[in-house]
Amino acid sequence: MSDDPIPGATVARLPVYLRALASLAASGQDTVSSADLAELAGTQPAQLRRDLSYFGTFGTRGVGYDVATLRASLGAHVGEDEEWPLVLVGVGHLGSALASQFSQPPFRVVAALDVDPALVGTTRAGVVIRHQSEMADAVAETGAVIGVICTPADVAQEVCDGLVAAGVVSILNFAPTLLHTPGHAEIRTVDLAQELAILAFHESHRPR
Amino acid sequence: MSDDPIPGATVARLPVYLRALASLAASGQDTVSSADLAELAGTQPAQLRRDLSYFGTFGTRGVGYDVATLRASLGAHVGEDEEWPLVLVGVGHLGSALASQFSQPPFRVVAALDVDPALVGTTRAGVVIRHQSEMADAVAETGAVIGVICTPADVAQEVCDGLVAAGVVSILNFAPTLLHTPGHAEIRTVDLAQELAILAFHESHRPR
DNA sequence: GCGTGTGAACACCTTCACAGCA
DNA sequence: TGCTGTGAAGGTGTTCACACGC
């Protein structure tokens, strides 16, 4: 019941629930119903209850959920207790944006790499940018566990290979290309233009 | 069979197929099997054939698909023939990155807005940044159809309201917050940190 | 009474496996 | 023979609806 297989769709919603809980906590609310929390998270109440049921029993019937308790429990399951050191490869505009976005707990950018000599030596999110050729050293020294690729698409595969070789097995890829990997690293590709294309599809099929 | 309801999951894969087809076309290949195209797109052959079947019959049994024909047909369904004018709100690092990413056909950034006086008047992707207060005018003058929100989370909702008021009904939101809308505009929220959290979840549940 | 937790029904999506056609 | 197109099967995710406990 605790580490049975959690549906991927449920995992994807956990961060949303956590954010909603954080804002409830910030506004001083200490109890919340599945209806209200679902509303905040953009889901259905039944969906929310089902999702939570994979992790245990948190609510009180007739009352709802204790915000602080639920938040702590979910947070622990998502790994919010540990700190996740990231290595960022490619520090153009996108990389710079992510450097700050991804420096909030439980994440922290501990290394940033680029090939541009003009960028090497400058700072992002409190980290000095090093040259990409130092990847293996940078990963070893900082203990980075998750790699974030923000390079152009044509070099993303070799960057990915380098990260895997350096021991990074979780990779978030923002380059619009499919990455292949020898071992079983986990790679998630976020394709920004894809979302836009989906929007265009719906727009062009909109009933007029 | 042509405009029956297309599964959302299929729609989400179309951009991937189109990119794969583009790279095949670029490399001079004029025919491709479902197995090869699926490989390039990171899917299963049966999946690919099923997806294509929603749009018609494109292949030749025993042979495969004509790259150019398939590409043109899918492209038409996705709206690649028209040009989609975008209005970009919030031109920090993320907005700047998207300005260039989103200026490739069939998309074009036709207006960019920000509140920072230091940014107003400067140029991104060939467009001069205007002050956010001119949103209604900017949309009206440029005919922007899709809005892209790259502002901080705390102002995203009012930006969203402004866009809807200006007549923009398709919105891509990169601020980490849930947007509500009065009418039935279509809003897709891309939460960059969410993907990272999913990665952390898997990493912390990785068998050791 | 009220809201959770959950079996059961449902809808959606993916995969299999093979008939059908070049 | 080779590969597509697709009914049928299987799997995954969502919603219903109600028993249960505060």
XYZ file of C-alpha atoms (C1' of nucleotides) in Angstrom:
460
model
C 0.000 0.000 0.000
C 2.919 2.330 0.557
C 5.285 1.473 -2.295
C 2.968 -0.439 -4.583
C 3.135 0.924 -8.063
C 1.925 4.523 -8.033
C 0.218 5.475 -11.284
C 2.269 7.904 -13.331
C -0.702 10.226 -13.662
C -0.913 10.418 -9.901
C 2.788 11.207 -9.564
C 2.386 14.017 -12.059
C -0.304 15.610 -9.924
C 1.586 15.458 -6.629
C 3.592 18.625 -7.249
C 0.350 20.439 -7.986
C -1.191 19.268 -4.739
C 1.904 20.304 -2.856
C 1.817 23.757 -4.305
C -1.842 24.112 -3.407
C -1.126 22.921 0.118
C 1.732 25.394 0.422
C -0.538 28.253 -0.486
C -3.173 27.054 1.974
C -0.563 26.854 4.694
C 0.649 30.325 3.810
C -2.871 31.703 4.139
C -3.217 30.136 7.563
C -5.828 27.536 6.707
C -5.245 24.384 8.704
C -7.923 22.071 7.357
C -9.152 21.461 3.840
C -11.717 19.240 2.164
C -11.066 17.186 -0.937
C -13.509 19.424 -2.776
C -11.625 22.602 -1.924
C -8.175 21.175 -2.485
C -9.263 19.682 -5.810
C -10.599 23.067 -6.837
C -7.245 24.661 -6.061
C -5.391 21.937 -7.919
C -7.658 21.883 -10.930
C -8.906 18.327 -10.445
C -11.967 16.460 -9.283
C -12.513 15.622 -5.609
C -12.783 11.896 -6.304
C -9.560 12.078 -8.262
C -7.779 13.731 -5.386
C -9.027 11.208 -2.832
C -8.029 8.348 -5.077
C -4.563 9.820 -5.540
C -4.046 10.269 -1.815
C -5.270 6.739 -1.118
C -2.162 5.343 -2.831
C -0.054 6.884 -0.101
C -2.149 6.137 2.919
C -5.108 7.443 4.873
C -4.791 11.083 5.750
C -8.268 12.497 6.129
C -10.864 12.592 8.852
C -14.351 11.650 7.696
C -16.774 14.467 7.997
C -13.924 16.964 8.348
C -11.241 16.821 5.697
C -7.460 16.892 5.715
C -5.034 18.568 8.052
C -3.024 20.828 5.776
C 0.292 20.589 7.614
C 0.164 16.812 8.066
C -0.883 16.090 4.512
C 1.748 18.429 3.171
C 4.484 16.790 5.200
C 3.428 13.287 4.196
C 3.175 13.995 0.500
C 6.377 16.000 0.622
C 8.223 13.059 2.100
C 6.966 10.785 -0.668
C 8.084 13.192 -3.360
C 11.513 13.520 -1.802
C 11.076 17.065 -0.550
C 13.058 16.268 2.564
C 16.332 15.633 0.844
C 18.072 18.255 -1.232
C 18.439 17.464 -4.910
C 21.641 18.804 -6.432
C 21.320 19.648 -10.128
C 23.821 20.137 -12.888
C 22.700 22.513 -15.603
C 24.169 22.194 -19.071
C 23.676 25.094 -21.444
C 23.198 28.495 -19.881
C 21.563 30.576 -22.567
C 18.331 32.391 -21.868
C 16.481 29.180 -21.104
C 19.234 27.847 -18.886
C 19.402 31.123 -16.995
C 15.665 31.089 -16.442
C 15.788 27.535 -15.162
C 18.801 28.262 -12.967
C 16.683 30.541 -10.844
C 13.460 28.512 -11.109
C 15.273 25.360 -10.095
C 17.080 26.830 -7.121
C 14.155 26.576 -4.760
C 13.905 23.771 -2.215
C 14.193 20.879 -2.496
C 16.254 21.626 -5.588
C 19.553 23.397 -5.919
C 21.742 24.053 -8.926
C 25.237 23.055 -7.848
C 26.955 23.231 -11.215
C 26.398 25.075 -14.467
C 28.217 24.376 -17.708
C 28.448 25.991 -21.111
C 30.743 26.034 -24.119
C 30.654 29.789 -24.626
C 33.888 31.353 -23.315
C 31.998 34.584 -22.703
C 29.718 32.817 -20.230
C 32.328 30.716 -18.446
C 33.271 32.467 -15.228
C 30.025 34.377 -14.896
C 27.482 33.468 -12.245
C 23.915 32.090 -12.292
C 21.898 31.374 -9.167
C 25.041 31.681 -7.095
C 27.033 29.216 -9.178
C 30.001 30.040 -11.368
C 29.640 28.688 -14.897
C 32.372 26.244 -15.880
C 33.354 25.010 -19.304
C 31.411 22.040 -20.582
C 34.572 19.992 -20.967
C 34.799 19.872 -17.169
C 31.517 18.022 -16.889
C 32.873 14.825 -15.334
C 34.850 16.770 -12.719
C 31.976 19.109 -11.964
C 29.579 16.230 -11.396
C 32.046 14.328 -9.254
C 32.910 17.346 -7.113
C 29.362 18.528 -6.532
C 27.594 15.188 -6.320
C 24.944 16.334 -8.779
C 22.227 13.714 -9.169
C 19.951 15.235 -11.761
C 21.075 16.747 -15.047
C 19.196 19.463 -16.902
C 19.920 19.906 -20.595
C 19.228 23.344 -22.093
C 21.565 23.159 -25.063
C 20.644 23.352 -28.745
C 19.130 20.136 -30.060
C 22.116 19.124 -32.157
C 24.443 18.659 -29.194
C 21.875 17.368 -26.704
C 22.645 13.706 -27.382
C 26.356 14.053 -26.698
C 25.675 16.081 -23.580
C 23.303 13.344 -22.476
C 25.959 10.699 -23.094
C 28.437 12.743 -21.103
C 26.062 13.077 -18.184
C 25.339 9.365 -18.125
C 29.058 8.639 -18.301
C 29.579 10.982 -15.371
C 27.062 8.982 -13.369
C 23.958 11.132 -13.723
C 20.984 8.842 -14.277
C 18.085 11.284 -14.081
C 17.942 13.790 -16.883
C 15.528 16.545 -17.736
C 15.857 17.496 -21.387
C 14.612 20.784 -22.782
C 16.157 20.345 -26.213
C 13.549 19.432 -28.819
C 14.991 16.068 -29.693
C 14.595 12.482 -28.615
C 17.482 11.220 -26.492
C 18.682 7.651 -26.441
C 20.644 6.153 -23.632
C 22.609 2.954 -23.228
C 21.953 2.115 -19.553
C 18.585 2.675 -17.963
C 18.826 6.315 -17.068
C 15.520 8.093 -16.735
C 15.082 10.842 -19.263
C 12.159 13.221 -19.373
C 11.937 15.477 -22.359
C 10.016 18.702 -22.058
C 9.195 19.987 -25.490
C 8.098 23.587 -25.227
C 7.058 23.875 -28.853
C 4.995 20.712 -28.601
C 2.606 22.342 -26.179
C 2.260 25.220 -28.556
C 1.507 22.848 -31.433
C -1.233 21.176 -29.404
C -2.741 24.575 -28.780
C -2.629 25.338 -32.501
C -4.297 22.018 -33.259
C -7.199 22.810 -30.988
C -7.407 26.339 -32.263
C -7.608 25.212 -35.871
C -10.312 22.678 -34.987
C -12.276 25.143 -32.911
C -15.949 25.136 -33.922
C -16.795 28.355 -35.731
C -13.345 9.512 -39.938
C -11.607 12.791 -40.682
C -12.808 15.110 -37.944
C -14.226 12.634 -35.499
C -12.857 13.165 -32.039
C -9.097 12.703 -32.119
C -7.743 11.287 -28.847
C -5.782 13.831 -26.891
C -2.872 11.450 -26.578
C -2.709 11.215 -30.342
C -2.742 14.984 -30.749
C 0.147 15.263 -28.317
C 2.232 12.944 -30.488
C 1.595 14.671 -33.787
C 4.268 17.331 -33.288
C 6.751 14.563 -32.560
C 5.859 12.741 -35.739
C 6.156 15.942 -37.719
C 9.598 16.635 -36.372
C 10.701 13.116 -37.218
C 9.277 13.478 -40.721
C 11.071 16.789 -41.140
C 14.389 15.212 -40.282
C 13.713 12.314 -42.661
C 12.881 14.763 -45.417
C 16.042 16.714 -44.661
C 18.125 13.582 -44.981
C 16.590 12.836 -48.357
C 14.633 9.739 -47.382
C 11.372 9.602 -49.292
C 9.732 6.513 -47.837
C 9.471 5.252 -44.294
C 7.905 2.292 -42.515
C 5.847 2.557 -39.365
C 8.621 0.700 -37.545
C 11.292 3.219 -38.526
C 9.164 6.275 -37.966
C 8.019 4.966 -34.593
C 11.650 4.407 -33.634
C 12.456 8.011 -34.504
C 9.459 9.281 -32.599
C 9.986 7.106 -29.555
C 6.764 5.116 -29.918
C 5.564 1.707 -31.000
C 4.781 0.920 -34.628
C 1.219 -0.136 -33.821
C 0.745 3.096 -31.920
C 1.901 5.130 -34.863
C -0.369 3.324 -37.318
C -3.321 3.729 -34.999
C -2.617 7.437 -34.619
C -2.379 7.960 -38.365
C -5.564 6.001 -38.926
C -7.556 8.764 -37.239
C -6.601 11.094 -40.044
C -6.959 8.819 -43.010
C -5.114 6.170 -44.971
C -1.651 7.233 -45.949
C 0.460 4.144 -46.332
C 1.060 1.572 -49.003
C 0.917 -1.999 -47.743
C 4.179 -3.790 -48.133
C 5.986 -0.464 -48.599
C 5.335 2.174 -45.974
C 4.594 5.885 -46.058
C 5.661 8.568 -48.469
C 7.507 11.051 -46.302
C 6.505 14.198 -48.168
C 2.844 13.249 -48.504
C 2.448 12.162 -44.908
C 4.185 15.256 -43.688
C 1.963 17.533 -45.715
C -1.210 15.769 -44.590
C -0.366 15.761 -40.909
C 0.912 19.300 -41.145
C -2.402 20.432 -42.569
C -4.262 18.792 -39.707
C -2.081 20.476 -37.131
C -2.529 23.842 -38.755
C 0.990 24.125 -40.106
C -0.282 25.800 -43.226
C -1.523 28.913 -41.554
C 0.743 31.230 -39.627
C -0.021 31.528 -35.943
C 0.670 34.975 -34.539
C 1.661 34.957 -30.877
C 1.704 37.597 -28.199
C 4.330 37.075 -25.544
C 3.814 38.573 -22.092
C 6.800 38.759 -19.800
C 10.192 38.956 -21.467
C 12.643 37.859 -18.812
C 15.077 35.066 -19.499
C 12.312 32.567 -20.103
C 10.371 34.915 -22.347
C 13.489 35.691 -24.342
C 14.225 32.023 -24.811
C 10.689 31.354 -25.976
C 10.709 34.370 -28.258
C 13.327 32.705 -30.408
C 12.022 29.152 -30.001
C 8.527 30.235 -30.954
C 9.507 32.217 -34.010
C 9.797 29.240 -36.283
C 7.038 28.347 -38.731
C 4.150 28.035 -38.360
C 4.528 30.275 -35.348
C 5.578 33.876 -35.146
C 5.860 36.251 -32.233
C 4.114 39.418 -33.362
C 4.022 41.244 -30.053
C 6.031 41.192 -26.846
C 5.052 42.918 -23.639
C 6.675 43.605 -20.295
C 6.306 45.954 -17.353
C 10.021 46.671 -16.971
C 10.827 50.115 -18.424
C 14.370 48.926 -19.087
C 13.057 46.247 -21.443
C 10.411 48.306 -23.225
C 11.844 49.504 -26.512
C 14.365 46.702 -26.825
C 13.955 43.923 -29.374
C 13.351 40.170 -29.191
C 13.014 37.935 -32.242
C 12.590 41.022 -34.383
C 9.806 42.509 -32.285
C 10.047 45.672 -30.204
C 8.897 45.150 -26.639
C 5.957 47.324 -25.649
C 4.634 48.124 -22.212
C 2.191 45.649 -20.788
C -0.470 48.324 -20.420
C -0.740 48.400 -24.209
C -1.878 44.799 -24.346
C -5.316 45.415 -25.824
C -3.918 47.642 -28.543
C -1.042 45.312 -29.301
C -3.375 42.358 -29.721
C -5.800 44.300 -31.848
C -3.092 45.707 -34.118
C -1.215 42.479 -34.636
C -4.102 40.028 -34.679
C -2.363 37.759 -32.206
C -4.341 34.576 -31.662
C -2.310 32.749 -29.057
C -0.972 34.264 -25.849
C 2.123 33.058 -24.053
C 2.507 33.973 -20.397
C 6.050 34.076 -18.990
C 5.466 36.399 -16.076
C 5.931 35.671 -12.384
C 3.133 33.571 -10.924
C 1.581 36.341 -8.878
C 0.573 38.430 -11.882
C -0.224 35.564 -14.266
C -3.938 35.583 -13.501
C -4.412 39.240 -14.273
C -2.358 38.894 -17.434
C -4.575 35.978 -18.378
C -7.701 38.034 -17.760
C -6.261 40.829 -19.871
C -5.514 38.471 -22.736
C -8.998 36.989 -22.665
C -10.481 40.482 -22.547
C -8.379 41.379 -25.575
C -9.867 38.435 -27.453
C -7.104 35.858 -27.078
C -8.712 32.496 -26.377
C -5.715 30.164 -26.573
C -3.161 30.644 -23.850
C 0.062 28.882 -23.023
C 1.019 29.529 -19.421
C 4.537 29.053 -18.110
C 3.875 30.567 -14.700
C 3.582 27.925 -11.987
C 0.017 28.659 -11.056
C -3.430 27.488 -12.048
C -5.316 29.976 -14.177
C -9.060 30.402 -14.144
C -10.995 31.938 -16.955
C -14.558 33.198 -17.285
C -15.333 32.221 -20.876
C -14.138 29.010 -22.400
C -10.661 29.956 -23.442
C -8.233 27.083 -23.757
C -5.383 27.318 -21.312
C -2.444 24.949 -21.212
C -0.105 25.318 -18.288
C 3.449 24.098 -18.636
C 4.969 23.697 -15.231
C 8.718 23.365 -15.587
C 9.329 22.531 -11.941
C 6.655 19.851 -12.053
C 8.688 17.772 -14.462
C 11.631 18.117 -12.156
C 9.549 16.982 -9.199
C 8.436 13.899 -11.102
C 12.065 13.100 -11.775
C 12.866 13.507 -8.082
C 9.989 11.217 -7.191
C 11.332 8.457 -9.378
C 14.859 9.034 -8.207
C 13.867 8.721 -4.562
C 11.946 5.528 -5.313
C 14.714 4.056 -7.395
C 15.507 0.498 -6.254
C 18.850 0.465 -4.497
C -24.951 15.444 8.630
C -20.772 15.611 6.274
C -16.754 14.258 3.859
C -13.508 10.412 3.397
C -12.064 5.933 1.398
C -12.983 2.537 -2.020
C -15.315 -1.316 -4.831
C -17.315 -1.269 -9.148
C -18.404 0.828 -13.607
C -16.778 3.372 -17.079
C -13.904 5.751 -20.495
C -9.748 6.104 -22.586
C -5.503 4.508 -24.503
C -2.246 0.928 -25.991
C -0.951 -3.402 -27.766
C -1.781 -7.683 -30.040
C -2.418 -10.275 -33.921
C -3.983 -10.975 -38.284
C -6.643 -10.105 -42.555
C -5.880 -7.607 -46.659
C -3.481 -5.482 -50.261
C 0.583 -3.901 -53.019
C 6.652 -11.533 -49.212
C 6.291 -7.224 -46.451
C 3.918 -3.767 -44.182
C -0.366 -1.389 -43.495
C -4.962 -0.870 -41.323
C -7.947 -2.429 -37.768
C -11.120 -5.573 -34.832
C -10.492 -7.395 -30.511
C -8.109 -7.804 -26.136
C -5.747 -5.854 -22.480
C -4.279 -2.195 -19.489
C -4.382 2.221 -17.316
C -6.675 6.078 -15.465
C -11.087 8.409 -14.067
C -15.583 8.808 -12.196
C -19.537 7.083 -9.765
C -21.871 6.142 -5.783
C -22.202 4.582 -1.361
C -20.720 2.446 3.060
C -18.236 4.031 6.927
C -16.690 6.853 10.698
C -16.247 11.308 12.925
